[in-house]
PDB file of C-alpha atoms and ligand atoms in Angstrom:
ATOM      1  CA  UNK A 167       3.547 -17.592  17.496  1.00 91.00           C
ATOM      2  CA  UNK A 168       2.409 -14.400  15.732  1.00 97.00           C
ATOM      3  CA  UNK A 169       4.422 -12.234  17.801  1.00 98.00           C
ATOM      4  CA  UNK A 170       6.783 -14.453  17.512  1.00 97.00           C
ATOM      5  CA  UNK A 171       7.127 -14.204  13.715  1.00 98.00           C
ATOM      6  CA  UNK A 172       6.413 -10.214  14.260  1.00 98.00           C
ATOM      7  CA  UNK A 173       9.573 -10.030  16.302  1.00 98.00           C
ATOM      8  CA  UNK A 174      11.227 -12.011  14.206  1.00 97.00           C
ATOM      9  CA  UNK A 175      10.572  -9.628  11.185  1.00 98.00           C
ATOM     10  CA  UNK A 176      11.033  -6.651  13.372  1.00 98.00           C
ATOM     11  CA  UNK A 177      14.670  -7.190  13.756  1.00 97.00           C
ATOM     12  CA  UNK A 178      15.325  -7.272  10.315  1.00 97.00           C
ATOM     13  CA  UNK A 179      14.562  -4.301   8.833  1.00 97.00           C
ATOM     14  CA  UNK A 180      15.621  -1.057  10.081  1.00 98.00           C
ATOM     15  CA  UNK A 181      12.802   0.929  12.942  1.00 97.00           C
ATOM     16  CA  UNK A 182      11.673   3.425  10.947  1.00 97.00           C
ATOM     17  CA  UNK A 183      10.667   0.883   7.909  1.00 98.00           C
ATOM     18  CA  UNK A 184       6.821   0.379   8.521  1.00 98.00           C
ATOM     19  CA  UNK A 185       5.261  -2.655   8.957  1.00 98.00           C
ATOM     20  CA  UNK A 186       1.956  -2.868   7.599  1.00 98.00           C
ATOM     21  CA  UNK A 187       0.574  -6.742   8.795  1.00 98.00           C
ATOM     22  CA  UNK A 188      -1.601  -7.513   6.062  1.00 98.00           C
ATOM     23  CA  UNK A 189      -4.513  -9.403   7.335  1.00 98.00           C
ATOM     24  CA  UNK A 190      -6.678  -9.859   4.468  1.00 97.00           C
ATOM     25  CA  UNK A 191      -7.129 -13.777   5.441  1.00 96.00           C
ATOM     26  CA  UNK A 192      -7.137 -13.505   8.705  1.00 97.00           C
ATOM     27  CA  UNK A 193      -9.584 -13.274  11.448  1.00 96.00           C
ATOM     28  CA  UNK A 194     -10.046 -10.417  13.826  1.00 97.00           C
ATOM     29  CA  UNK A 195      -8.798 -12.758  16.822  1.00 97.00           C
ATOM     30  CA  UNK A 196      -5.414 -13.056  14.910  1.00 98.00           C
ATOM     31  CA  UNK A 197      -5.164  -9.458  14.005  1.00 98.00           C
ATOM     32  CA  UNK A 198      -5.500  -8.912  17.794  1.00 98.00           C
ATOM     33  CA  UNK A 199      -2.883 -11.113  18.217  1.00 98.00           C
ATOM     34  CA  UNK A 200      -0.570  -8.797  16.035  1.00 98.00           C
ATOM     35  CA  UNK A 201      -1.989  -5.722  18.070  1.00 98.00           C
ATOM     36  CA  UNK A 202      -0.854  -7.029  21.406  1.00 98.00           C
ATOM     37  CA  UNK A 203       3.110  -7.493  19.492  1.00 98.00           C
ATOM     38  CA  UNK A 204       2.602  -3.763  19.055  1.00 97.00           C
ATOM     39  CA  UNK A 205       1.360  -4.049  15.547  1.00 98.00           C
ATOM     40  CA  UNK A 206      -0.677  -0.983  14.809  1.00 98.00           C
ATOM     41  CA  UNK A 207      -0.790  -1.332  10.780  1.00 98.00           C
ATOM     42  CA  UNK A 208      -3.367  -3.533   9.049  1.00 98.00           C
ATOM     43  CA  UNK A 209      -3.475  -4.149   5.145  1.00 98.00           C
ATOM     44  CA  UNK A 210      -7.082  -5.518   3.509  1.00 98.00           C
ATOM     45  CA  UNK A 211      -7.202  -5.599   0.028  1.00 98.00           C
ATOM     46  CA  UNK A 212     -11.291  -5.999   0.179  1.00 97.00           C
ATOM     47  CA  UNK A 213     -13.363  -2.957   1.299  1.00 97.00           C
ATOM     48  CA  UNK A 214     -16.590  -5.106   2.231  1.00 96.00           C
ATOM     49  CA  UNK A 215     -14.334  -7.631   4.166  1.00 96.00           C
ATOM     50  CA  UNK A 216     -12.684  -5.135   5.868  1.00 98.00           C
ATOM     51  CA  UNK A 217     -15.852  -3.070   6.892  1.00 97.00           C
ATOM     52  CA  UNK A 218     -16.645  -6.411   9.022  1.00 97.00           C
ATOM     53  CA  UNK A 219     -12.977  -6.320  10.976  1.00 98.00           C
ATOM     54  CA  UNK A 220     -13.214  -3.155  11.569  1.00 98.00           C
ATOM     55  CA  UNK A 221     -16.474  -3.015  13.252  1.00 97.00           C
ATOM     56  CA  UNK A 222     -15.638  -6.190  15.165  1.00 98.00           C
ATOM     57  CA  UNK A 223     -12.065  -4.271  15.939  1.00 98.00           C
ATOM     58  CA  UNK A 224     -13.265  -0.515  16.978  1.00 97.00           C
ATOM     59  CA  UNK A 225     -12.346  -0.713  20.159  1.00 98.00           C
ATOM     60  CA  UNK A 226      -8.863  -0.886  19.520  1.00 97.00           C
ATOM     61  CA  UNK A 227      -8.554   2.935  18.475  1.00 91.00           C
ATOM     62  CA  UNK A 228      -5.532   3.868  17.307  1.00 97.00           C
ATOM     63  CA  UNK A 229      -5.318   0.953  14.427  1.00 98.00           C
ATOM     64  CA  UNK A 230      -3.970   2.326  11.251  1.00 98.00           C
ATOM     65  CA  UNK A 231      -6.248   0.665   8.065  1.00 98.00           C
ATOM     66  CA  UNK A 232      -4.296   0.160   4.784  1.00 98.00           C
ATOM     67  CA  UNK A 233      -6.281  -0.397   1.372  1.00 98.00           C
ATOM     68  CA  UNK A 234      -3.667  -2.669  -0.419  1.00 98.00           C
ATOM     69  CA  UNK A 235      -6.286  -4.474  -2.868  1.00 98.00           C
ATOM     70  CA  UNK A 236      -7.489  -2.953  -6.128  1.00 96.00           C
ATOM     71  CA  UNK A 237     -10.230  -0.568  -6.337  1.00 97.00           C
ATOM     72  CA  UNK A 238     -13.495  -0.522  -8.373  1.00 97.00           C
ATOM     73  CA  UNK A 239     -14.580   2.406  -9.031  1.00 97.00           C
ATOM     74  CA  UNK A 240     -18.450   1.490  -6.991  1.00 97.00           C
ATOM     75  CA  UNK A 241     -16.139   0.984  -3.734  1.00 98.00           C
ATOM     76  CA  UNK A 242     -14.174   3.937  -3.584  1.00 98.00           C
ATOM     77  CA  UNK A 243     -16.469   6.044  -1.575  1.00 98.00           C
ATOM     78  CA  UNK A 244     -16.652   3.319   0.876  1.00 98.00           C
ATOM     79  CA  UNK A 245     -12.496   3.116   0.867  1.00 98.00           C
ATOM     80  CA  UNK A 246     -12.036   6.293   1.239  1.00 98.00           C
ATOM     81  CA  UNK A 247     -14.494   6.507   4.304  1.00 98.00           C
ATOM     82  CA  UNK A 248     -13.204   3.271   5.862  1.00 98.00           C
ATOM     83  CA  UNK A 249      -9.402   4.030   5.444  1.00 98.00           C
ATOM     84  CA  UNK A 250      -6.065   6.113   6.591  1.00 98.00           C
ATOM     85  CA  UNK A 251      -4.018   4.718   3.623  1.00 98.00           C
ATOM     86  CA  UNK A 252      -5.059   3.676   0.360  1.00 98.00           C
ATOM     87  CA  UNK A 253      -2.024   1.957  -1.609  1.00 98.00           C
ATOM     88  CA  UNK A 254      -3.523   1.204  -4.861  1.00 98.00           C
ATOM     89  CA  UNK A 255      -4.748   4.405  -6.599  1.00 98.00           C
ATOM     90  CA  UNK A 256      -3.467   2.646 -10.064  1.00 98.00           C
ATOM     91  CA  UNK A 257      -5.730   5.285 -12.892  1.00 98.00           C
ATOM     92  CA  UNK A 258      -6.224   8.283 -13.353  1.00 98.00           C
ATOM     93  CA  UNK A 259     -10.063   7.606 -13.886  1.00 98.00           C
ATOM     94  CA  UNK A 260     -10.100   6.732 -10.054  1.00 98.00           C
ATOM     95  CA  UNK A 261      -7.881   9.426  -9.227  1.00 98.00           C
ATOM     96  CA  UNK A 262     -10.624  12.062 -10.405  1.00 98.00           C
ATOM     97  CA  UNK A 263     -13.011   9.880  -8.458  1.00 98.00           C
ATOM     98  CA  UNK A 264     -11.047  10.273  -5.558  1.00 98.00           C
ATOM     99  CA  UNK A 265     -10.208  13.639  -5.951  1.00 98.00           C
ATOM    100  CA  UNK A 266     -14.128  14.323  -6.283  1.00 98.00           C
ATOM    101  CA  UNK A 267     -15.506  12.255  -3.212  1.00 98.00           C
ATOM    102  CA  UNK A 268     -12.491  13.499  -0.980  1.00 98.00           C
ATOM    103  CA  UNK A 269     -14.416  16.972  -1.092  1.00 97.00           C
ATOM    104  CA  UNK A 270     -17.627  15.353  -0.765  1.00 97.00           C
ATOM    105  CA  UNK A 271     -16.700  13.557   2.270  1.00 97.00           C
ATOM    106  CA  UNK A 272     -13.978  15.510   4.222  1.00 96.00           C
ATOM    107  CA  UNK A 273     -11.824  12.457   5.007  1.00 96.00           C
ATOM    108  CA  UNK A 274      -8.548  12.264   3.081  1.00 97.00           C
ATOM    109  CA  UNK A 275      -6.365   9.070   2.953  1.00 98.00           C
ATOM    110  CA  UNK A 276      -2.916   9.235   2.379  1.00 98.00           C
ATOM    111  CA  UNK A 277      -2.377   7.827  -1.220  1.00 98.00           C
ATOM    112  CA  UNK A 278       0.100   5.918  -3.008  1.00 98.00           C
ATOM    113  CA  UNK A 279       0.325   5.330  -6.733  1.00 98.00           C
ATOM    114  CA  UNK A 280       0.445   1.815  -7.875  1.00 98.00           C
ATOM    115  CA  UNK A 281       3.085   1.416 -10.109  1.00 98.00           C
ATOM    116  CA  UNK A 282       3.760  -1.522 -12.700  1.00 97.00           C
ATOM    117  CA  UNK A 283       7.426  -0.926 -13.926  1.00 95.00           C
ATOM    118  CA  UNK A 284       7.638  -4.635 -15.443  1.00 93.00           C
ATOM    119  CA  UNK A 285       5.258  -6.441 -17.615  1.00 88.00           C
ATOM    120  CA  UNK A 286       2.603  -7.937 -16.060  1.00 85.00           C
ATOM    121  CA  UNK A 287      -0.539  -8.569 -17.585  1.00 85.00           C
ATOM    122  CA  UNK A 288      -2.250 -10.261 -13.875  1.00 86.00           C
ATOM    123  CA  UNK A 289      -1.408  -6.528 -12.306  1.00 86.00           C
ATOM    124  CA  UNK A 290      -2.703  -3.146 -12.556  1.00 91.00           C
ATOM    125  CA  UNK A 291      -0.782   0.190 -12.428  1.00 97.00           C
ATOM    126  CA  UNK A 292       0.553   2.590 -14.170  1.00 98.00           C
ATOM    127  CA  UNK A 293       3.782   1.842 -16.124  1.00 97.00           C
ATOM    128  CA  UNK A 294       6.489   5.093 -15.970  1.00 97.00           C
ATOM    129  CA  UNK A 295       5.825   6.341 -19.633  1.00 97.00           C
ATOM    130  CA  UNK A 296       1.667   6.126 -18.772  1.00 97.00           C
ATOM    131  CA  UNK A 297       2.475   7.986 -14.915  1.00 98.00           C
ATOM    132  CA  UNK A 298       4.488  10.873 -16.806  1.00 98.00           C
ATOM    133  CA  UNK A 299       2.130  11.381 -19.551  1.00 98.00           C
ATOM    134  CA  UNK A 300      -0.333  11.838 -16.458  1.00 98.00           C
ATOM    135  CA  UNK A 301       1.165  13.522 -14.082  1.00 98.00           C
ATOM    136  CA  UNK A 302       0.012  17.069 -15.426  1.00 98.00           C
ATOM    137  CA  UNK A 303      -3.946  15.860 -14.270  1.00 98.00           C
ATOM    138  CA  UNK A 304      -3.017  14.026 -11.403  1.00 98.00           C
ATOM    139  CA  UNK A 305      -1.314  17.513 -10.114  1.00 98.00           C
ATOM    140  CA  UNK A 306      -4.874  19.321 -10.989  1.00 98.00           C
ATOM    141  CA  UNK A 307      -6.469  16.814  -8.624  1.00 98.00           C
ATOM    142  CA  UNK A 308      -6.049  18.924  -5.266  1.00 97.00           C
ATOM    143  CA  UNK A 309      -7.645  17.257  -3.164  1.00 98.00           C
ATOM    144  CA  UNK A 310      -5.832  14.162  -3.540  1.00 98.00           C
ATOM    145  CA  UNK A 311      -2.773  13.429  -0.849  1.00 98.00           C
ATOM    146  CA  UNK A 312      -0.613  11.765  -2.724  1.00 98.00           C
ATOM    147  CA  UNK A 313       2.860  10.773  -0.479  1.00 98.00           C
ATOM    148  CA  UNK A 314       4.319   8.080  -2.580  1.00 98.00           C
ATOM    149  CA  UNK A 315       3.956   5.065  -5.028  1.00 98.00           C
ATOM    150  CA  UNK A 316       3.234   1.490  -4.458  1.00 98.00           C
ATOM    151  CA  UNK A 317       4.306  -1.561  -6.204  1.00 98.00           C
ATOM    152  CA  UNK A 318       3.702  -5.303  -6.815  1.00 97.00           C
ATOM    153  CA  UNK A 319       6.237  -7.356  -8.167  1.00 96.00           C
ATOM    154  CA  UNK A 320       5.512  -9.401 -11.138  1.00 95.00           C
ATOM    155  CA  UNK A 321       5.929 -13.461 -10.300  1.00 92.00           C
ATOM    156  CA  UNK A 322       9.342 -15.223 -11.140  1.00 93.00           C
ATOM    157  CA  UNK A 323      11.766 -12.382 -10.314  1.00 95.00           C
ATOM    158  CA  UNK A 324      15.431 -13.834  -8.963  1.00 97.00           C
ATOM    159  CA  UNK A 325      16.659 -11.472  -6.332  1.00 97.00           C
ATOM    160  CA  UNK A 326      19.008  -9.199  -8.519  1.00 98.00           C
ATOM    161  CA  UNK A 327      15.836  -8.771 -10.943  1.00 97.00           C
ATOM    162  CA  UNK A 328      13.622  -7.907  -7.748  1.00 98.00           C
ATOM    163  CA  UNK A 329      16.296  -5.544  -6.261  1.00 98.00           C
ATOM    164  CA  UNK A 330      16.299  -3.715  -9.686  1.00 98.00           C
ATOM    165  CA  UNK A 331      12.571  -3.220 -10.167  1.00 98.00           C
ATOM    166  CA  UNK A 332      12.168  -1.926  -6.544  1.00 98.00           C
ATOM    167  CA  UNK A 333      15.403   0.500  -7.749  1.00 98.00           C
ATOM    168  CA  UNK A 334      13.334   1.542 -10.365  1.00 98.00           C
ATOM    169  CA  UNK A 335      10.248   2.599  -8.192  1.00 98.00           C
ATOM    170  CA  UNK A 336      13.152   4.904  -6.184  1.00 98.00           C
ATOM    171  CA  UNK A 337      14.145   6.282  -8.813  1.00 98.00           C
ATOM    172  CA  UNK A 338      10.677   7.241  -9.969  1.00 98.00           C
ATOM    173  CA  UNK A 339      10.042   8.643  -6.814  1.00 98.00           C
ATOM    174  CA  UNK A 340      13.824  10.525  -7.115  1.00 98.00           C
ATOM    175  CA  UNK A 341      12.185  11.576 -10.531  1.00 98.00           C
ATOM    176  CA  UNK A 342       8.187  12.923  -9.278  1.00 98.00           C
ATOM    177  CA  UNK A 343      10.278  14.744  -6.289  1.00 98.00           C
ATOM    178  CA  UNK A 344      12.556  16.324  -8.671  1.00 98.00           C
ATOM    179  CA  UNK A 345       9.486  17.702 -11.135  1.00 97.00           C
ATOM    180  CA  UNK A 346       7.650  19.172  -8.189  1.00 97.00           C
ATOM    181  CA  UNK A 347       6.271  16.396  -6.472  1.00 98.00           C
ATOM    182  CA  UNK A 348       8.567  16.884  -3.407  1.00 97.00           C
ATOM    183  CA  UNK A 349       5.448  14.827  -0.903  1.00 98.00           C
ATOM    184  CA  UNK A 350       6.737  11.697  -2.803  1.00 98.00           C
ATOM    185  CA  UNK A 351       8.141  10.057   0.387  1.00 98.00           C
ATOM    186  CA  UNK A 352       6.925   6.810   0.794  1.00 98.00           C
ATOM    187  CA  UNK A 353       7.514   3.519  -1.007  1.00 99.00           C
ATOM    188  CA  UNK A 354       5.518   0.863   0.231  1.00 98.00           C
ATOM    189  CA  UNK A 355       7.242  -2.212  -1.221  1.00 98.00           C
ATOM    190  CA  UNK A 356       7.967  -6.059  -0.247  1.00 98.00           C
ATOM    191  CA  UNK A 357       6.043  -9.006   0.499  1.00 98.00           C
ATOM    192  CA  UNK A 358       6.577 -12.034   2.732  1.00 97.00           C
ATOM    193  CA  UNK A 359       8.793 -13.603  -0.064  1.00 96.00           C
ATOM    194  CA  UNK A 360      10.467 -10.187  -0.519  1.00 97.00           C
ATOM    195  CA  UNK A 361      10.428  -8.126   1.481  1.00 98.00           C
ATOM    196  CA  UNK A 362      14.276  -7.912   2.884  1.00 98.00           C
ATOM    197  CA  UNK A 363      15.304  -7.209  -0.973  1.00 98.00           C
ATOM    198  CA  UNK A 364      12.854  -4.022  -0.567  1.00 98.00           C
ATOM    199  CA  UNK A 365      14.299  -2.690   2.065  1.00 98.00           C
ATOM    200  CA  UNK A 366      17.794  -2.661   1.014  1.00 98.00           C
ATOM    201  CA  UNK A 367      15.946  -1.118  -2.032  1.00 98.00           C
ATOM    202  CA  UNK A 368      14.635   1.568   0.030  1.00 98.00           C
ATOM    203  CA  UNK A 369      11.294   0.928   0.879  1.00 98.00           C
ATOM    204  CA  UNK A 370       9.484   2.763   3.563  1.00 98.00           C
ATOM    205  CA  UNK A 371       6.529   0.507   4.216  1.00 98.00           C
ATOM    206  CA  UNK A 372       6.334  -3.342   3.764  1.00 98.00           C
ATOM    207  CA  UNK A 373       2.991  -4.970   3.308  1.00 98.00           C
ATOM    208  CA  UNK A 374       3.666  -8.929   4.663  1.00 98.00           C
ATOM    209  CA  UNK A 375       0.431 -11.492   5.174  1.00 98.00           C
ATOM    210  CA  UNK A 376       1.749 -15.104   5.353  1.00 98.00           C
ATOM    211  CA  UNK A 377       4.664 -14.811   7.458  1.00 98.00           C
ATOM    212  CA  UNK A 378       2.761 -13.364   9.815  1.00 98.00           C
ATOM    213  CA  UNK A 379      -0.269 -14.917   9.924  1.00 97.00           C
ATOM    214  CA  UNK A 380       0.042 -18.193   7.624  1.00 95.00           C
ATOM    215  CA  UNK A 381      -0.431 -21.650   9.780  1.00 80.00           C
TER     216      UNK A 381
HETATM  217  C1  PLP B  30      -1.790 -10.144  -0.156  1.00 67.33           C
HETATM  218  C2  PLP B  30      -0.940  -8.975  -0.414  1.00 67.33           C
HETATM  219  C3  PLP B  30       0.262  -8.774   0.291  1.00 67.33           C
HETATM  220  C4  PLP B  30       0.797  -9.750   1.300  1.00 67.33           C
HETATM  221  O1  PLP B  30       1.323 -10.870   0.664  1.00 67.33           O
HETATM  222  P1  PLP B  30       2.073 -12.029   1.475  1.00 67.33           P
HETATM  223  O2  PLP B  30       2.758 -12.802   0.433  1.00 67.33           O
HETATM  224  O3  PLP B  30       0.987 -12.762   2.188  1.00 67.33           O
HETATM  225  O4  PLP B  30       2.999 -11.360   2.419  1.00 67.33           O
HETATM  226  C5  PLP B  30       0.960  -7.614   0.034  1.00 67.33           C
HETATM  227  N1  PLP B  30       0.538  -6.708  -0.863  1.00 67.33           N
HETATM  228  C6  PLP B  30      -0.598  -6.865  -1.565  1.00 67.33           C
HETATM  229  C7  PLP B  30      -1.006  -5.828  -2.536  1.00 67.33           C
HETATM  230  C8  PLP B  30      -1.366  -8.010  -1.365  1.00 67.33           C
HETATM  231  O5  PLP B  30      -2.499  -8.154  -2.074  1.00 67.33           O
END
């Protein structure tokens, strides 16, 4: 059934479009499920949670861990230890956290930078204006490995409103690349309910839970 629905999903977006299987609510038996389809990418959005899977997961090596939840600033030593991607570096408070206990612990995650481009009171991120303005310290932060920007769609969107957000995070990217940030080469965006439209948007890494794993 799970590699059913991870077969299924498979053969609609393009190879090189990452699948991150985000298994936040599921149990290690199911996320072993997903390994044996040839899933290799896991998205938790809760550090402590995920601590627990991974122990109960470490002997299947060569699992990539995603951080898709947002970060308080007591758990980012912990995130950074525990994972190869962290999606949701969304202020620049955190970012000189980061930048700080990257040093400290010689591990760096590949990071993406949350970004809100709609309102949306119920999500964090920056919003473009807010990401310019702070671009000049984010680039002093050299320890951080920043590849790309993440977003979350606000609630309600019809498709031609979702295409055009996740445009918007493109062009962003288009934007950071063209003022110097040429690593910005990753746009992980698209859920289960989206996740087609963010594709033909141009994302590079989808993050889907319940159509993989929902009963
Ligand atoms: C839970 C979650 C997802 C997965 O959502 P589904 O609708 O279950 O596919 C993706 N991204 C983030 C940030 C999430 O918190």
């Amino acid at each position: 059934m799970i590699a059913d629905r991870i077969a299924q999903i498979r053969r609609s977006i393009p190879s090189e479009v990452k699948l991150v299987a985000v298994s936040k609510y599921t149990t290690p038996t199911a996320i072993r499920a997903a390994y044996a389809a040839g899933v290799r990418d896991f998205g938790e959005s809760r550090v402590q949670d995920a601590k627990a899977k991974q122990e109960e997961l470490a002997d299947l090596g060569d699992i990539t861990w995603h951080m898709i939840g947002s970060l308080q600033s007591n758990k980012a030593k912990a995130a950074i230890a525990q994972f190869d991607w962290i999606h949701s570096l969304d202020r620049l408070s955190l970012a000189v956290q980061c930048d700080r206990l990257i040093a400290e612990l010689g591990k760096s995650p590949q990071l993406l930078l949350q970004v809100k481009l709609a309102e949306d009171p119920s999500k964090s991120g920056w919003s473009e204006p807010e990401l310019l303005t702070d671009l000049p310290e984010l680039a002093k932060l050299q320890n951080l490995n920043i590849v790309g920007l993440m977003t979350i769609l606000p609630l309600g969107l019809n498709e031609v409103q979702a295409y055009e957000l996740f445009c918007k995070v493109g062009k962003l990217a288009e934007k950071m690349r063209s003022l110097g940030w040429t690593n910005i080469q990753e746009l992980s965006m698209g859920m289960s309910a989206d996740y087609a439209i963010a594709v033909k948007a141009g994302a590079s890494l989808i993050r889907v839970g319940n159509q993989i794993f929902a009963s």
